[in-house]
CSV table of C-alpha atoms in Angstrom, one decimal:
chain,number,residue,atom,x,y,z
Z,142,UNK,CA,-46.9,-36.8,84.2
Z,143,UNK,CA,-49.8,-37.7,82.0
Z,144,UNK,CA,-50.2,-36.1,78.6
Z,145,UNK,CA,-53.7,-35.3,77.8
Z,146,UNK,CA,-54.9,-36.6,74.5
Z,147,UNK,CA,-56.4,-34.2,72.1
Z,148,UNK,CA,-60.0,-35.1,71.5
Z,149,UNK,CA,-61.3,-34.7,68.0
Z,150,UNK,CA,-64.9,-35.2,67.0
Z,151,UNK,CA,-65.3,-37.4,64.0
Z,152,UNK,CA,-68.6,-37.1,62.1
Z,153,UNK,CA,-69.7,-38.5,58.8
Z,154,UNK,CA,-70.3,-35.7,56.2
Z,155,UNK,CA,-74.0,-36.3,55.6
Z,156,UNK,CA,-74.2,-33.7,52.9
Z,157,UNK,CA,-71.7,-35.7,50.7
Z,158,UNK,CA,-73.8,-38.9,51.0
Z,159,UNK,CA,-76.2,-37.9,48.4
Z,160,UNK,CA,-73.4,-37.2,45.9
Z,161,UNK,CA,-71.7,-40.5,46.6
Z,162,UNK,CA,-75.0,-42.4,46.2
Z,163,UNK,CA,-75.7,-40.6,42.9
Z,164,UNK,CA,-72.2,-41.6,41.6
Z,165,UNK,CA,-72.6,-45.2,42.7
Z,166,UNK,CA,-76.0,-45.3,41.0
Z,167,UNK,CA,-74.5,-44.1,37.7
Z,168,UNK,CA,-71.6,-46.5,38.0
Z,169,UNK,CA,-74.0,-49.5,38.4
Z,170,UNK,CA,-76.2,-48.3,35.6
Z,171,UNK,CA,-73.2,-48.3,33.2
Z,172,UNK,CA,-72.1,-51.7,34.5
Z,173,UNK,CA,-75.6,-53.1,33.9
Z,174,UNK,CA,-75.4,-52.4,30.2
Z,175,UNK,CA,-75.5,-56.1,29.3
Z,176,UNK,CA,-74.0,-56.0,25.8
Z,177,UNK,CA,-70.7,-54.4,25.6
Z,178,UNK,CA,-69.1,-54.9,22.2
Z,179,UNK,CA,-67.4,-51.5,22.0
Z,180,UNK,CA,-64.0,-53.3,21.4
Z,181,UNK,CA,-65.3,-54.7,18.0
Z,182,UNK,CA,-64.0,-52.6,15.2
Z,183,UNK,CA,-66.6,-52.1,12.4
Z,184,UNK,CA,-67.9,-49.4,10.2
Z,185,UNK,CA,-71.6,-49.2,9.5
Z,186,UNK,CA,-73.2,-49.2,6.0
Z,187,UNK,CA,-75.5,-46.3,5.1
Z,188,UNK,CA,-79.2,-46.2,4.5
Z,189,UNK,CA,-81.7,-43.4,4.1
Z,190,UNK,CA,-84.7,-44.8,6.1
Z,191,UNK,CA,-83.7,-45.5,9.6
Z,192,UNK,CA,-85.5,-45.9,13.0
Z,193,UNK,CA,-84.2,-45.9,16.5
Z,194,UNK,CA,-83.4,-49.3,17.8
Z,195,UNK,CA,-85.1,-50.7,20.9
Z,196,UNK,CA,-83.6,-52.7,23.7
Z,197,UNK,CA,-82.1,-55.9,22.4
Z,198,UNK,CA,-80.8,-58.9,24.4
Z,199,UNK,CA,-78.5,-60.0,21.6
Z,200,UNK,CA,-76.1,-58.2,19.4
Z,201,UNK,CA,-74.2,-59.9,16.6
Z,202,UNK,CA,-71.3,-58.2,15.0
Z,203,UNK,CA,-69.0,-58.9,12.1
Z,204,UNK,CA,-65.8,-56.8,12.4
Z,205,UNK,CA,-63.4,-55.5,9.8
Z,206,UNK,CA,-61.5,-58.8,9.9
Z,207,UNK,CA,-64.7,-60.8,9.2
Z,208,UNK,CA,-64.8,-62.3,12.6
Z,209,UNK,CA,-68.2,-62.9,14.2
Z,210,UNK,CA,-69.1,-61.7,17.7
Z,211,UNK,CA,-72.1,-62.4,19.9
Z,212,UNK,CA,-72.6,-59.9,22.7
Z,213,UNK,CA,-68.9,-59.0,22.6
Z,214,UNK,CA,-67.6,-62.6,22.5
Z,215,UNK,CA,-66.2,-64.3,19.4
Z,216,UNK,CA,-68.3,-67.1,18.0
Z,217,UNK,CA,-68.3,-69.5,15.0
Z,218,UNK,CA,-71.1,-69.6,12.5
Z,219,UNK,CA,-72.0,-73.2,13.5
Z,220,UNK,CA,-72.7,-72.2,17.1
Z,221,UNK,CA,-74.4,-68.9,16.4
Z,222,UNK,CA,-78.1,-70.1,15.9
Z,223,UNK,CA,-78.1,-72.1,19.1
Z,224,UNK,CA,-76.4,-69.4,21.1
Z,225,UNK,CA,-78.8,-66.7,19.9
Z,226,UNK,CA,-81.8,-69.0,20.6
Z,227,UNK,CA,-80.5,-69.4,24.2
Z,228,UNK,CA,-80.3,-65.7,24.7
Z,229,UNK,CA,-83.6,-64.6,23.2
Z,230,UNK,CA,-85.6,-67.4,24.6
Z,231,UNK,CA,-85.5,-65.6,28.0
Z,232,UNK,CA,-87.6,-62.8,26.4
Z,233,UNK,CA,-91.3,-63.8,26.8
Z,234,UNK,CA,-92.7,-61.7,24.0
Z,235,UNK,CA,-91.6,-62.9,20.5
Z,236,UNK,CA,-91.9,-59.3,19.2
Z,237,UNK,CA,-89.3,-58.2,21.6
Z,238,UNK,CA,-86.7,-60.8,20.6
Z,239,UNK,CA,-84.7,-58.3,18.7
Z,240,UNK,CA,-81.2,-59.2,17.5
Z,241,UNK,CA,-79.0,-56.2,16.5
Z,242,UNK,CA,-76.8,-56.9,13.5
Z,243,UNK,CA,-73.6,-54.8,13.2
Z,244,UNK,CA,-71.8,-55.7,10.1
Z,245,UNK,CA,-68.7,-54.0,8.8
Z,246,UNK,CA,-69.7,-52.3,5.5
Z,247,UNK,CA,-67.1,-54.1,3.4
Z,248,UNK,CA,-67.8,-57.6,4.8
Z,249,UNK,CA,-68.8,-59.9,2.0
Z,250,UNK,CA,-71.8,-62.2,1.6
Z,251,UNK,CA,-69.7,-65.3,2.5
Z,252,UNK,CA,-69.6,-63.9,6.1
Z,253,UNK,CA,-72.9,-62.0,6.6
Z,254,UNK,CA,-75.4,-64.3,4.9
Z,255,UNK,CA,-74.8,-67.3,7.2
Z,256,UNK,CA,-75.2,-64.9,10.2
Z,257,UNK,CA,-78.6,-63.6,8.9
Z,258,UNK,CA,-79.7,-67.2,8.3
Z,259,UNK,CA,-78.7,-68.2,11.8
Z,260,UNK,CA,-80.6,-65.3,13.4
Z,261,UNK,CA,-83.6,-66.1,11.3
Z,262,UNK,CA,-83.3,-69.8,12.3
Z,263,UNK,CA,-83.1,-68.8,16.0
Z,264,UNK,CA,-86.4,-66.9,15.6
Z,265,UNK,CA,-84.8,-63.5,16.2
Z,266,UNK,CA,-86.2,-60.2,14.9
Z,267,UNK,CA,-83.4,-58.8,12.8
Z,268,UNK,CA,-82.4,-55.2,13.0
Z,269,UNK,CA,-79.5,-54.0,10.9
Z,270,UNK,CA,-77.5,-51.2,12.7
Z,271,UNK,CA,-76.8,-48.6,10.0
Z,272,UNK,CA,-75.7,-45.0,9.6
Z,273,UNK,CA,-77.9,-42.3,8.1
Z,274,UNK,CA,-77.0,-41.6,4.5
Z,275,UNK,CA,-75.5,-38.2,4.0
Z,276,UNK,CA,-76.8,-36.1,1.1
Z,277,UNK,CA,-74.3,-36.1,-1.7
Z,278,UNK,CA,-72.3,-39.0,-0.4
Z,279,UNK,CA,-71.6,-41.6,-3.0
J,431,UNK,CA,-76.8,12.8,52.9
J,432,UNK,CA,-75.2,9.8,51.1
J,433,UNK,CA,-75.5,6.4,52.5
J,434,UNK,CA,-72.5,4.1,52.2
J,435,UNK,CA,-73.0,0.8,50.6
J,436,UNK,CA,-71.5,-2.1,52.3
J,437,UNK,CA,-69.2,-3.8,49.9
J,438,UNK,CA,-69.5,-7.6,50.2
J,439,UNK,CA,-66.7,-9.8,48.8
J,440,UNK,CA,-68.3,-12.6,46.7
J,441,UNK,CA,-66.1,-15.5,46.0
J,442,UNK,CA,-66.8,-18.7,44.0
J,443,UNK,CA,-66.5,-21.8,46.1
J,444,UNK,CA,-63.5,-23.1,44.1
J,445,UNK,CA,-63.4,-26.5,45.9
J,446,UNK,CA,-66.9,-27.3,44.6
J,447,UNK,CA,-66.0,-26.5,41.0
J,448,UNK,CA,-64.1,-29.7,40.4
J,449,UNK,CA,-67.1,-31.7,41.8
J,450,UNK,CA,-69.5,-30.0,39.4
J,451,UNK,CA,-67.1,-30.6,36.5
J,452,UNK,CA,-66.8,-34.2,37.4
J,453,UNK,CA,-70.6,-34.7,37.6
J,454,UNK,CA,-71.0,-33.0,34.2
J,455,UNK,CA,-68.4,-35.3,32.6
J,456,UNK,CA,-70.2,-38.4,34.0
J,457,UNK,CA,-73.5,-37.0,32.8
J,458,UNK,CA,-72.3,-36.5,29.2
J,459,UNK,CA,-70.6,-39.9,29.2
J,460,UNK,CA,-73.8,-41.6,30.3
J,461,UNK,CA,-75.8,-39.7,27.7
J,462,UNK,CA,-73.3,-40.8,25.0
J,463,UNK,CA,-73.3,-44.4,26.0
J,464,UNK,CA,-77.1,-44.7,26.3
J,465,UNK,CA,-77.8,-43.1,23.0
J,466,UNK,CA,-79.7,-45.7,20.9
J,467,UNK,CA,-78.3,-47.0,17.6
J,468,UNK,CA,-80.1,-46.3,14.4
J,469,UNK,CA,-81.2,-49.2,12.3
J,470,UNK,CA,-83.5,-50.9,9.9
J,471,UNK,CA,-85.7,-53.9,10.9
J,472,UNK,CA,-85.9,-56.7,8.4
J,473,UNK,CA,-88.3,-59.6,8.3
J,474,UNK,CA,-86.6,-62.8,7.1
J,475,UNK,CA,-88.9,-65.8,7.0
J,476,UNK,CA,-87.4,-68.8,8.8
J,477,UNK,CA,-86.8,-72.1,7.0
J,478,UNK,CA,-90.2,-73.6,7.4
J,479,UNK,CA,-92.1,-70.5,6.4
J,480,UNK,CA,-89.7,-70.0,3.5
J,481,UNK,CA,-90.3,-73.5,2.2
J,482,UNK,CA,-94.0,-73.1,2.5
J,483,UNK,CA,-94.0,-69.8,0.7
J,484,UNK,CA,-91.7,-71.0,-2.0
J,485,UNK,CA,-93.9,-74.0,-2.7
J,486,UNK,CA,-97.0,-71.8,-3.2
J,487,UNK,CA,-95.9,-69.7,-6.1
J,488,UNK,CA,-93.3,-68.8,-8.6
J,489,UNK,CA,-91.2,-66.1,-6.7
J,490,UNK,CA,-89.2,-63.3,-8.1
J,491,UNK,CA,-85.5,-64.1,-8.2
J,492,UNK,CA,-82.8,-61.4,-7.7
J,493,UNK,CA,-79.1,-62.2,-8.2
J,494,UNK,CA,-76.7,-59.7,-6.8
J,495,UNK,CA,-73.1,-59.3,-8.0
J,496,UNK,CA,-70.5,-56.8,-6.8
J,497,UNK,CA,-71.5,-54.3,-9.5
J,498,UNK,CA,-74.7,-55.5,-11.0
J,499,UNK,CA,-78.0,-57.3,-10.5
J,500,UNK,CA,-80.5,-59.5,-12.4
J,501,UNK,CA,-84.2,-59.7,-11.9
J,502,UNK,CA,-85.6,-63.1,-13.0
J,503,UNK,CA,-82.4,-63.5,-15.0
J,504,UNK,CA,-82.7,-60.2,-16.8
J,505,UNK,CA,-79.7,-57.9,-16.2
J,506,UNK,CA,-80.7,-54.6,-14.5
J,507,UNK,CA,-78.9,-51.3,-13.8
J,508,UNK,CA,-79.3,-49.9,-10.3
J,509,UNK,CA,-81.5,-47.1,-11.5
J,510,UNK,CA,-84.0,-49.4,-13.1
J,511,UNK,CA,-83.9,-52.0,-10.3
J,512,UNK,CA,-86.6,-50.7,-8.0
J,513,UNK,CA,-89.0,-50.0,-10.9
J,514,UNK,CA,-88.4,-53.6,-12.2
J,515,UNK,CA,-89.2,-55.1,-8.8
J,516,UNK,CA,-92.2,-52.9,-8.4
J,517,UNK,CA,-93.5,-54.0,-11.8
J,518,UNK,CA,-92.9,-57.7,-11.1
J,519,UNK,CA,-94.7,-57.4,-7.7
J,520,UNK,CA,-97.7,-55.6,-9.2
J,521,UNK,CA,-98.9,-58.9,-10.7
J,522,UNK,CA,-98.7,-60.7,-7.3
J,523,UNK,CA,-101.8,-60.2,-5.2
J,524,UNK,CA,-101.2,-62.5,-2.3
J,525,UNK,CA,-98.7,-61.7,0.5
J,526,UNK,CA,-97.0,-65.1,0.1
J,527,UNK,CA,-96.3,-64.4,-3.6
J,528,UNK,CA,-94.4,-61.2,-2.7
J,529,UNK,CA,-91.4,-63.2,-1.6
J,530,UNK,CA,-88.2,-62.1,-3.4
J,531,UNK,CA,-85.4,-64.7,-3.4
J,532,UNK,CA,-82.1,-62.9,-3.1
J,533,UNK,CA,-79.0,-64.8,-4.3
J,534,UNK,CA,-75.7,-63.0,-3.7
J,535,UNK,CA,-72.3,-63.8,-5.1
J,536,UNK,CA,-69.7,-64.4,-2.4
J,537,UNK,CA,-67.9,-61.1,-3.0
J,538,UNK,CA,-71.0,-58.8,-2.6
J,539,UNK,CA,-70.2,-56.3,0.1
J,540,UNK,CA,-72.7,-55.7,2.9
J,541,UNK,CA,-73.3,-52.0,2.0
J,542,UNK,CA,-74.4,-53.0,-1.5
J,543,UNK,CA,-76.6,-55.8,-0.2
J,544,UNK,CA,-78.2,-53.3,2.3
J,545,UNK,CA,-78.9,-50.8,-0.5
J,546,UNK,CA,-80.4,-53.4,-2.9
J,547,UNK,CA,-82.5,-55.2,-0.2
J,548,UNK,CA,-83.7,-51.8,0.9
J,549,UNK,CA,-85.0,-51.1,-2.6
J,550,UNK,CA,-86.8,-54.5,-2.7
J,551,UNK,CA,-88.5,-53.8,0.6
J,552,UNK,CA,-89.4,-50.3,-0.5
J,553,UNK,CA,-91.1,-51.8,-3.6
J,554,UNK,CA,-93.1,-54.1,-1.3
J,555,UNK,CA,-91.1,-57.3,-1.5
J,556,UNK,CA,-90.3,-59.8,1.3
J,557,UNK,CA,-86.7,-60.8,1.4
J,558,UNK,CA,-85.6,-64.4,1.4
J,559,UNK,CA,-82.1,-65.5,1.2
J,560,UNK,CA,-80.7,-68.3,-0.9
J,561,UNK,CA,-77.3,-69.3,0.2
J,562,UNK,CA,-74.8,-70.7,-2.2
J,563,UNK,CA,-74.0,-74.2,-1.3
J,564,UNK,CA,-70.6,-75.6,-1.5
J,565,UNK,CA,-70.2,-78.0,-4.3
J,566,UNK,CA,-67.3,-80.4,-5.0
J,567,UNK,CA,-66.6,-81.0,-8.6
J,568,UNK,CA,-64.1,-83.7,-9.6
J,569,UNK,CA,-62.2,-82.8,-12.7
J,570,UNK,CA,-60.5,-85.8,-14.3
C-alpha cells in the first residue's frame, strides 16, 4: 500500500523582503564607516567655539596611555606623516583633506606636538575634536 | 427602538511588536553612530611656508608652561594673555607678520594648549609650532 505524501505549498514571504532589504542596507551602511577607532580610550579637551566636523578620510588619536593611532591602528610618530599623506592623497580637493585629531586631554606636548607637526607636513587640514565647554566648569 | 452596536474585538498584533522594537533600536543606534564630532579647525603652516614667514619678519613668541605663559619673554597671567597678544598683533599689518610661534614645555597638557592657542587665534594670530629639539650635553 502506498502512503500518500502530504503536499505543502512553499512560498517566499514577499512582504518580509522589504524589511530584510532595509536591515541589510543599514548593516552595510554601518560597515562602510571607514574609520572605526571606538576602541581607543581618550577624553576630549573642552573649548567654547566649536563647529561640526565634516567627513574625514583620516583620524589620528592619542589615547590615555599616550599611544598614537591612525584610523584605529597603532602607529609610531616616525611613520605618521607618510601614512597620513598616503590616505589623504586620494582626496582630490586639498580643502577636503581633513584630518581629525583626537587627543586625550591630559596628553602632554611631548606626544601631541610631533603628531600636529606630522599632519601639517603631510598637508592635512587639522581639526581638533573637542567637547563643548560647560558653563561654570573649571 | 435602540440599535445594538456590534462589539469588535481589537487586538494588537503582538508578533509585530518585536519587529517594530528591533527596527527602532537599529534606527537609534545608526543615529548615534552617524552623529558628527564637534571640533575646531586649525591652520598650521607647513615647514616651507613656516620658514618663509619666519624669515620675513620678527614674529611674536609665546612660551607655554604647565601653569603659566610668556609673550615675547614677558611673563603673563592667563587673564591678560589674550589682550597682550591682541596688542602685539595690532602693530602687525601684513598677514605673514601675524604668525605666533608657540613653544611648549614637554609637560604642557593638551587641554591647556588648546585653551591658549584658542586665545591666540581669537586675537587674530596664526599658530606655528616650534618643537623642542633633543640636545645632548656632555658633562665632564
